[in-house]
Coordinates of C-alpha atoms and ligand atoms in Angstrom, one line a residue:
M1 CA -15.7 -9.5 -25.9
S2 CA -18.8 -7.5 -25.4
R3 CA -21.2 -8.0 -22.5
H4 CA -24.5 -6.4 -21.7
L5 CA -26.2 -6.3 -18.4
D6 CA -29.7 -5.0 -17.4
V7 CA -29.8 -4.3 -13.7
D8 CA -31.8 -2.3 -11.2
V9 CA -28.7 -0.5 -9.8
A10 CA -25.2 0.1 -11.1
V11 CA -22.8 0.9 -8.4
V12 CA -19.8 2.8 -9.7
G13 CA -16.8 2.2 -7.4
G14 CA -16.2 -0.9 -5.3
G15 CA -14.7 0.7 -2.2
L16 CA -16.3 -0.1 1.1
V17 CA -19.1 2.4 0.4
G18 CA -20.0 0.8 -3.0
S19 CA -19.5 -2.7 -1.8
S20 CA -21.6 -2.4 1.3
A21 CA -24.3 -0.7 -0.8
A22 CA -24.2 -3.6 -3.3
L23 CA -24.6 -6.1 -0.5
A24 CA -27.4 -4.3 1.2
L25 CA -29.2 -3.9 -2.2
R26 CA -28.8 -7.6 -3.0
N27 CA -30.2 -8.5 0.4
M28 CA -33.3 -6.5 -0.5
G29 CA -33.6 -8.4 -3.8
F30 CA -32.4 -5.8 -6.3
G31 CA -30.4 -6.7 -9.4
V32 CA -27.0 -5.1 -8.9
A33 CA -23.8 -4.6 -10.8
L34 CA -20.8 -3.4 -8.9
L35 CA -18.0 -2.0 -11.1
D36 CA -14.5 -1.0 -10.2
K37 CA -11.7 0.3 -12.3
G38 CA -9.3 -1.9 -10.4
F39 CA -9.9 -4.4 -7.6
C40 CA -12.7 -3.8 -5.1
G41 CA -11.2 -2.4 -1.9
A42 CA -7.8 -1.7 -3.4
Q43 CA -8.0 2.1 -2.9
A44 CA -8.7 4.1 0.3
S45 CA -11.0 1.4 1.7
G46 CA -8.4 -1.2 1.7
V47 CA -5.3 0.7 2.7
N48 CA -6.5 2.9 5.5
Y49 CA -5.5 3.0 9.1
G50 CA -8.4 0.9 10.3
G51 CA -9.9 3.2 12.9
V52 CA -13.5 2.4 13.7
R53 CA -14.2 5.5 15.6
R54 CA -17.3 7.6 16.4
Q55 CA -15.5 9.9 18.8
G56 CA -14.5 13.2 17.3
R57 CA -17.0 13.1 14.4
P58 CA -19.1 16.2 13.8
L59 CA -22.5 16.1 15.4
E60 CA -24.4 15.7 12.1
Q61 CA -22.4 12.5 11.3
L62 CA -23.3 10.7 14.5
P63 CA -26.7 9.2 13.6
L64 CA -25.0 7.6 10.6
S65 CA -22.0 6.6 12.6
Q66 CA -24.2 5.0 15.3
R67 CA -26.0 3.1 12.6
A68 CA -22.6 1.7 11.4
H69 CA -21.6 1.1 15.0
A70 CA -24.3 -1.5 15.2
I71 CA -23.1 -3.3 12.1
W72 CA -19.4 -3.7 13.0
P73 CA -19.9 -6.5 15.6
R74 CA -22.2 -8.4 13.2
L75 CA -19.6 -8.6 10.4
K76 CA -19.1 -12.4 10.7
G77 CA -22.8 -13.0 10.0
L78 CA -22.9 -10.4 7.3
I79 CA -19.7 -10.9 5.3
G80 CA -18.3 -14.2 6.6
I81 CA -15.3 -12.8 8.5
D82 CA -15.0 -10.6 11.6
G83 CA -12.4 -8.4 9.8
E84 CA -10.3 -8.5 13.0
F85 CA -12.7 -5.9 14.4
L86 CA -11.9 -5.3 18.0
R87 CA -14.0 -3.1 20.3
S88 CA -10.9 -1.9 22.1
G89 CA -12.1 1.7 22.8
H90 CA -10.8 4.9 21.4
L91 CA -8.7 7.1 23.6
K92 CA -8.2 10.7 22.5
L93 CA -5.2 12.4 24.2
A94 CA -4.9 16.0 25.3
R95 CA -1.4 17.5 25.2
S96 CA -2.4 20.8 26.7
E97 CA -5.0 22.5 28.8
D98 CA -6.6 23.9 25.6
D99 CA -6.8 20.3 24.2
M100 CA -8.6 19.2 27.4
V101 CA -11.0 22.1 27.2
S102 CA -11.7 21.1 23.6
L103 CA -12.3 17.4 24.6
E104 CA -14.7 18.6 27.4
A105 CA -16.6 20.8 25.0
Y106 CA -17.0 18.0 22.5
A107 CA -18.2 15.6 25.2
A108 CA -20.8 18.2 26.3
T109 CA -21.9 18.7 22.6
V110 CA -22.5 15.0 21.9
A111 CA -23.7 14.0 25.4
D112 CA -27.1 12.9 24.1
Q113 CA -25.8 10.9 21.2
G114 CA -25.0 7.7 23.0
L115 CA -21.2 7.8 22.7
D116 CA -20.8 7.5 26.5
L117 CA -17.5 9.4 26.5
E118 CA -15.5 9.3 29.7
L119 CA -13.2 12.2 30.5
I120 CA -10.0 11.1 32.2
G121 CA -7.6 13.4 34.1
H122 CA -3.8 13.1 34.4
N123 CA -3.8 10.7 37.4
G124 CA -6.5 8.5 36.0
L125 CA -4.6 8.3 32.7
R126 CA -1.3 7.3 34.6
E127 CA -3.2 4.6 36.5
R128 CA -5.2 3.1 33.6
F129 CA -2.9 3.7 30.6
P130 CA 0.7 3.8 32.1
W131 CA 2.1 3.2 28.6
V132 CA 1.1 6.7 27.5
D133 CA 3.8 9.3 28.3
G134 CA 3.4 11.3 31.5
S135 CA 3.5 14.6 29.5
I136 CA -0.1 13.9 28.3
L137 CA -2.5 15.8 30.5
G138 CA -5.7 13.9 30.1
A139 CA -7.9 12.1 27.6
S140 CA -11.4 11.2 26.5
L141 CA -12.3 7.5 26.2
C142 CA -15.0 6.2 23.9
A143 CA -15.1 2.6 25.2
G144 CA -17.4 1.3 22.4
D145 CA -15.1 2.4 19.5
G146 CA -12.3 0.2 18.2
H147 CA -10.4 -0.8 15.1
A148 CA -10.3 -3.4 12.3
N149 CA -8.3 -4.7 9.4
P150 CA -9.3 -2.6 6.3
R151 CA -7.5 -5.0 3.9
L152 CA -9.8 -7.8 4.9
V153 CA -13.0 -5.9 5.5
S154 CA -13.4 -4.0 2.3
A155 CA -12.7 -6.9 -0.1
A156 CA -14.9 -9.2 2.0
F157 CA -17.9 -6.9 1.5
A158 CA -17.4 -7.1 -2.3
S159 CA -17.1 -10.9 -2.1
A160 CA -20.2 -11.1 0.1
A161 CA -22.1 -9.0 -2.5
R162 CA -20.9 -11.4 -5.2
R163 CA -22.0 -14.5 -3.3
A164 CA -25.4 -12.8 -2.7
G165 CA -25.7 -12.5 -6.5
A166 CA -24.3 -9.1 -7.5
H167 CA -22.4 -8.9 -10.8
V168 CA -19.0 -7.7 -9.6
L169 CA -17.0 -6.4 -12.5
E170 CA -13.4 -5.6 -11.5
N171 CA -10.8 -4.0 -13.8
T172 CA -13.8 -2.5 -15.5
A173 CA -13.6 1.3 -15.4
V174 CA -16.9 3.2 -16.1
T175 CA -16.1 5.5 -19.0
G176 CA -19.5 7.1 -19.6
I177 CA -22.9 7.3 -18.1
A178 CA -25.9 8.9 -19.9
R179 CA -29.5 9.3 -18.9
N180 CA -31.6 7.4 -21.4
G181 CA -35.4 7.9 -20.9
E182 CA -36.3 6.4 -17.5
S183 CA -33.0 4.6 -17.1
F184 CA -29.2 5.0 -17.5
A185 CA -26.9 3.7 -20.1
L186 CA -23.3 2.9 -18.9
E187 CA -20.2 2.1 -20.9
A188 CA -17.4 0.4 -19.1
G189 CA -14.1 -1.5 -19.6
E190 CA -13.7 -3.4 -22.9
G191 CA -17.1 -3.6 -24.5
V192 CA -19.2 -3.7 -21.3
S193 CA -22.5 -1.9 -21.5
L194 CA -25.2 -1.7 -18.8
K195 CA -28.8 -0.5 -18.5
A196 CA -29.7 0.5 -14.9
R197 CA -32.6 2.3 -13.2
F198 CA -30.4 3.7 -10.5
I199 CA -26.7 4.8 -10.4
I200 CA -24.8 5.0 -7.2
N201 CA -21.8 7.2 -7.6
S202 CA -19.4 5.8 -5.0
A203 CA -16.2 6.4 -7.0
G204 CA -14.2 7.9 -4.0
A205 CA -11.6 10.4 -5.1
W206 CA -12.8 10.0 -8.7
A207 CA -16.5 10.7 -8.0
D208 CA -16.4 14.4 -8.8
R209 CA -16.1 13.6 -12.5
F210 CA -19.5 11.7 -12.5
A211 CA -21.1 14.5 -10.5
A212 CA -19.9 17.1 -12.9
D213 CA -21.1 15.1 -15.9
F214 CA -24.6 15.5 -14.5
G215 CA -24.2 19.3 -13.9
E216 CA -23.1 19.1 -10.3
P217 CA -19.5 20.2 -10.0
V218 CA -18.2 19.8 -6.4
P219 CA -15.1 21.2 -4.7
L220 CA -13.6 17.8 -4.1
T221 CA -9.8 17.7 -3.5
R222 CA -7.5 14.7 -2.9
I223 CA -5.6 14.0 0.3
Y224 CA -3.0 11.3 0.8
P225 CA -2.8 10.2 4.4
S226 CA 0.4 8.3 5.1
M227 CA 0.9 5.3 7.4
I228 CA 3.6 3.2 8.9
V229 CA 3.6 -0.2 10.6
T230 CA 6.2 -1.3 13.1
E231 CA 7.7 -4.7 13.6
P232 CA 5.7 -6.8 16.1
V233 CA 6.4 -5.7 19.7
A234 CA 5.2 -6.9 23.1
P235 CA 1.6 -5.9 23.8
V236 CA 1.5 -2.2 24.7
M237 CA -1.5 -0.4 23.4
T238 CA -4.8 -1.7 24.7
V239 CA -6.9 1.0 22.9
N240 CA -7.0 2.8 19.5
I241 CA -5.3 6.1 20.1
G242 CA -6.1 9.6 18.6
M243 CA -4.8 13.0 19.5
E244 CA -6.9 16.1 20.0
G245 CA -5.8 18.6 17.3
G246 CA -4.2 15.8 15.3
G247 CA -0.6 14.8 15.0
I248 CA -0.7 11.1 15.5
Y249 CA -3.1 8.1 15.6
A250 CA -2.0 4.6 16.6
R251 CA -3.3 1.1 17.2
Q252 CA -1.7 -2.3 18.0
V253 CA -2.9 -5.4 16.3
E254 CA -3.0 -8.9 17.9
R255 CA 0.2 -9.9 16.2
G256 CA 2.0 -7.1 17.9
N257 CA 2.6 -4.7 15.0
C258 CA 1.7 -1.0 15.7
V259 CA 0.0 0.9 12.9
V260 CA 0.7 4.6 13.1
G261 CA -0.4 7.6 11.0
G262 CA -0.5 11.4 11.2
E263 CA 1.2 12.8 8.1
R264 CA 0.4 13.3 4.4
A265 CA 2.2 11.8 1.4
L266 CA 3.0 13.7 -1.8
P267 CA 1.1 13.1 -5.0
L268 CA 3.0 11.7 -8.0
D269 CA 2.8 13.2 -11.5
D270 CA -0.3 11.1 -11.9
P271 CA -2.3 12.3 -8.9
D272 CA -4.1 9.0 -8.6
F273 CA -0.9 7.9 -6.8
S274 CA 1.2 9.2 -4.0
R275 CA 4.4 8.4 -2.1
P276 CA 5.0 8.9 1.6
R277 CA 7.6 11.6 2.4
G278 CA 10.7 10.5 4.2
D279 CA 10.6 13.4 6.6
G280 CA 6.9 12.6 7.2
V281 CA 7.7 9.1 8.2
L282 CA 10.4 10.2 10.5
A283 CA 8.0 12.8 12.1
I284 CA 5.5 10.0 12.7
M285 CA 8.1 7.8 14.3
N286 CA 9.5 10.6 16.5
R287 CA 6.0 11.5 17.7
T288 CA 5.3 7.8 18.4
A289 CA 8.5 7.5 20.5
E290 CA 7.5 10.7 22.5
V291 CA 4.0 9.5 23.3
F292 CA 4.6 5.8 23.7
P293 CA 8.0 5.3 25.3
A294 CA 7.8 1.5 24.9
L295 CA 8.0 2.0 21.2
R296 CA 11.2 4.1 21.2
H297 CA 13.2 1.2 19.7
A298 CA 10.5 -0.3 17.5
Q299 CA 11.5 -0.6 13.8
A300 CA 9.2 0.7 11.1
I301 CA 9.0 -2.1 8.6
R302 CA 6.7 -0.6 6.0
F303 CA 5.0 2.6 5.0
W304 CA 2.4 3.5 2.5
S305 CA -0.3 6.1 1.6
G306 CA -3.7 6.2 0.0
T307 CA -5.8 8.5 -2.2
E308 CA -8.9 9.9 -0.5
A309 CA -11.6 12.4 -1.5
A310 CA -11.9 15.5 0.7
M311 CA -14.6 18.0 0.9
P312 CA -14.0 21.6 2.2
D313 CA -16.5 21.2 5.1
R314 CA -15.1 17.7 5.9
N315 CA -18.6 16.1 5.5
P316 CA -19.3 13.6 2.7
V317 CA -21.8 14.0 -0.1
I318 CA -24.6 11.4 0.4
G319 CA -28.0 11.5 -1.2
F320 CA -30.0 12.0 -4.4
S321 CA -28.6 14.2 -7.2
D322 CA -30.3 17.5 -7.5
T323 CA -30.3 17.4 -11.3
T324 CA -30.9 13.8 -12.3
P325 CA -33.6 11.4 -11.1
G326 CA -32.2 7.9 -10.1
L327 CA -28.6 9.2 -9.5
I328 CA -27.4 8.9 -6.0
H329 CA -24.1 10.2 -4.7
A330 CA -21.9 8.8 -1.9
F331 CA -18.4 10.2 -1.8
G332 CA -16.0 12.7 -0.1
F333 CA -15.5 11.0 3.2
T334 CA -12.5 13.2 4.0
G335 CA -10.3 10.7 5.9
A336 CA -13.1 9.2 8.0
G337 CA -15.3 6.9 5.8
F338 CA -14.1 3.5 7.0
Q339 CA -16.2 3.4 10.2
I340 CA -19.4 4.8 8.6
A341 CA -19.3 3.0 5.3
P342 CA -21.3 0.0 6.3
G343 CA -24.0 2.3 7.5
V344 CA -23.8 4.4 4.3
G345 CA -24.4 1.2 2.3
E346 CA -27.6 0.5 4.2
V347 CA -28.7 4.1 3.7
L348 CA -28.1 4.0 0.0
A349 CA -30.1 0.8 -0.3
E350 CA -33.0 2.4 1.5
L351 CA -32.8 5.4 -0.8
V352 CA -33.2 3.0 -3.8
R353 CA -36.0 1.0 -2.2
D354 CA -38.0 3.8 -0.5
G355 CA -36.8 7.0 -1.9
R356 CA -35.8 8.1 1.6
T357 CA -33.9 6.8 4.6
S358 CA -34.6 6.6 8.3
T359 CA -31.1 8.1 9.0
P360 CA -30.7 11.9 8.8
I361 CA -28.5 12.8 5.9
E362 CA -29.7 16.3 4.9
A363 CA -26.4 17.8 6.0
F364 CA -24.6 15.8 3.3
S365 CA -26.7 17.0 0.4
I366 CA -24.9 17.9 -2.8
S367 CA -27.0 21.0 -3.0
R368 CA -24.9 22.6 -0.3
F369 CA -22.3 23.3 -3.0
S370 CA -24.6 24.8 -5.5
R371 CA -26.9 27.0 -3.5
P372 CA -25.9 30.5 -2.3
T373 CA -24.3 30.4 1.2
S374 CA -26.6 31.6 3.9
P375 CA -25.5 32.6 7.4
A376 CA -27.1 29.3 8.7
D377 CA -24.9 27.3 6.3
L378 CA -21.8 29.1 7.5
D379 CA -22.7 28.2 11.1
R380 CA -23.2 24.6 10.3
T381 CA -19.9 24.5 8.5
R382 CA -18.2 26.1 11.4
Y383 CA -19.7 24.1 14.2
G384 CA -20.7 20.9 12.5
S385 CA -17.6 20.0 10.6
G386 CA -14.8 19.8 13.1
A387 CA -13.6 23.4 12.5
G388 CA -15.4 24.6 15.6
P389 CA -15.2 23.5 19.2
H390 CA -13.4 20.3 18.4
P391 CA -11.0 21.1 15.6
E392 CA -8.9 18.5 13.8
P393 CA -6.9 20.8 11.6
Q394 CA -5.4 19.9 8.2
P395 CA -2.8 18.7 7.4
R396 CA -2.1 17.3 10.9
G397 CA -5.8 16.3 10.8
A398 CA -5.5 12.9 12.5
S399 CA -9.2 12.4 11.7
T400 CA -8.8 8.6 11.6
Ligands
FAD501 C1 -4.3 6.1 4.5 C2 -5.7 6.3 4.9 C3 -6.1 6.2 6.2 C4 -7.4 6.3 6.6 N1 -7.8 5.9 7.8 C5 -9.2 5.9 8.1 C6 -9.6 5.4 9.4 O1 -8.8 5.0 10.2 N2 -10.9 5.4 9.7 C7 -11.8 5.9 8.9 O2 -13.0 5.9 9.2 N3 -11.5 6.3 7.6 C8 -10.2 6.3 7.2 N4 -9.8 6.7 6.0 C9 -10.8 7.1 5.1 C10 -11.5 5.9 4.4 O3 -10.5 5.0 4.0 C11 -12.3 6.4 3.2 O4 -13.1 7.5 3.6 C12 -13.2 5.3 2.7 O5 -12.5 4.1 2.5 C13 -13.8 5.8 1.4 O6 -14.5 4.7 0.8 P1 -15.0 4.9 -0.7 O7 -15.7 3.6 -1.0 O8 -15.8 6.1 -0.8 O9 -13.7 5.1 -1.6 P2 -12.6 4.1 -2.2 O10 -12.2 3.1 -1.2 O11 -11.5 5.0 -2.7 O12 -13.4 3.4 -3.4 C14 -13.7 4.1 -4.5 C15 -13.5 3.1 -5.7 O13 -14.0 3.7 -6.9 C16 -13.3 3.1 -7.9 N5 -13.4 3.9 -9.1 C17 -13.0 5.2 -9.3 N6 -13.3 5.6 -10.6 C18 -13.9 4.6 -11.2 C19 -14.5 4.4 -12.5 N7 -14.4 5.3 -13.4 N8 -15.1 3.2 -12.7 C20 -15.1 2.2 -11.8 N9 -14.6 2.3 -10.6 C21 -14.0 3.5 -10.3 C22 -11.8 3.1 -7.4 O14 -11.0 2.2 -8.0 C23 -12.1 2.7 -5.9 O15 -11.9 1.3 -5.7 C24 -8.4 6.7 5.6 C25 -8.0 6.9 4.3 C26 -6.7 6.7 3.9 C27 -6.3 6.9 2.5

């Protein structure tokens, strides 16, 4: 059956980025179609760890992250559910003196960004978080950060966009996009065609194809973070936990299950899919037992992994195409897009409405991959992307 739609904006990819953009655009009165090759929120946005964290982000992401931070407590009004969002705080642990120095340097770097980080020494940690193993030297607490249930949040944004009047087309893969005069012509699924004035390329780990189609190849690679969840146990963790330098991240939900990550899965023959490694799962559980003695006997009941787009400087691509008027990119969130996605959605809607946004996004321009590298670019990559004074190395990279 053929179907034709004429809209202001076609959003390609119904992850949290695309769905939140679709909702924000509908709330501004634009005609919107949101297309996903599967179900909205079924890829990275729906299977991630659920960390809603500003702490540890590179400086250039913080204005966007702060914008999203203001949205999370308003989810119920915005999408109809609170998404189990809990402003628990995010505690980043230091295993060594070097880690502590790194946490201190980060706190100094972001001191004027409104994160209100609190550095905690060994004794303070023992007093306030006695469930963290005594071998941990200290920590940095971001009391305003938290966690949420990605499975609920991401689908709910797409449902809210549908209720607000967006055409949400699931199981409808976009197969071709062409610039046609002042607008775009899209082909999708079985006989679906669209005309749109704007395209938002929010196709996650599949977005590079659409950028390349418009003459903007990007060095996007795929990563496959792997997660486990334990059986419900007595309340232990009062905060969302990260580790300086990576290795483990963990949170406990109200039902008592602990969600823990820190390793990477292996891609299957079809690199759209991956499978957690058995030794990776064991490594996560062993680290969990070391850092949280109360979880030594907790059973892991399920593990999984997801497909995520990664950029070499660990910053996303957000903003107008350099080659094609009306094309806007938003992808490459490199393991950390869940928290900022609702802010990205608002920014994308502003770009459509105003041609610009009040939130600084210059650092995320796609042109950084096409222009010759200058010394200033190199500096920004070193110090702005997490590879500098507050590294979160790959593959340990517990960036969530
Ligand atoms: C296991 C895991 C743990 C993570 N933990 C965290 C965390 O704790 N905190 C955090 O901030 N971030 C985390 N992340 C990262 C975060 O999940 C992602 O950065 C974010 O969800 C990216 O959203 P997205 O909308 O760009 O991509 P996606 O959610 O992948 O959405 C892209 C969508 O595009 C669709 N698509 C692709 N091609 C087409 C096509 N041709 N036509 C139509 N649709 C198409 C896909 O089906 C998909 O639904 C984690 C990621 C993973 C995988």
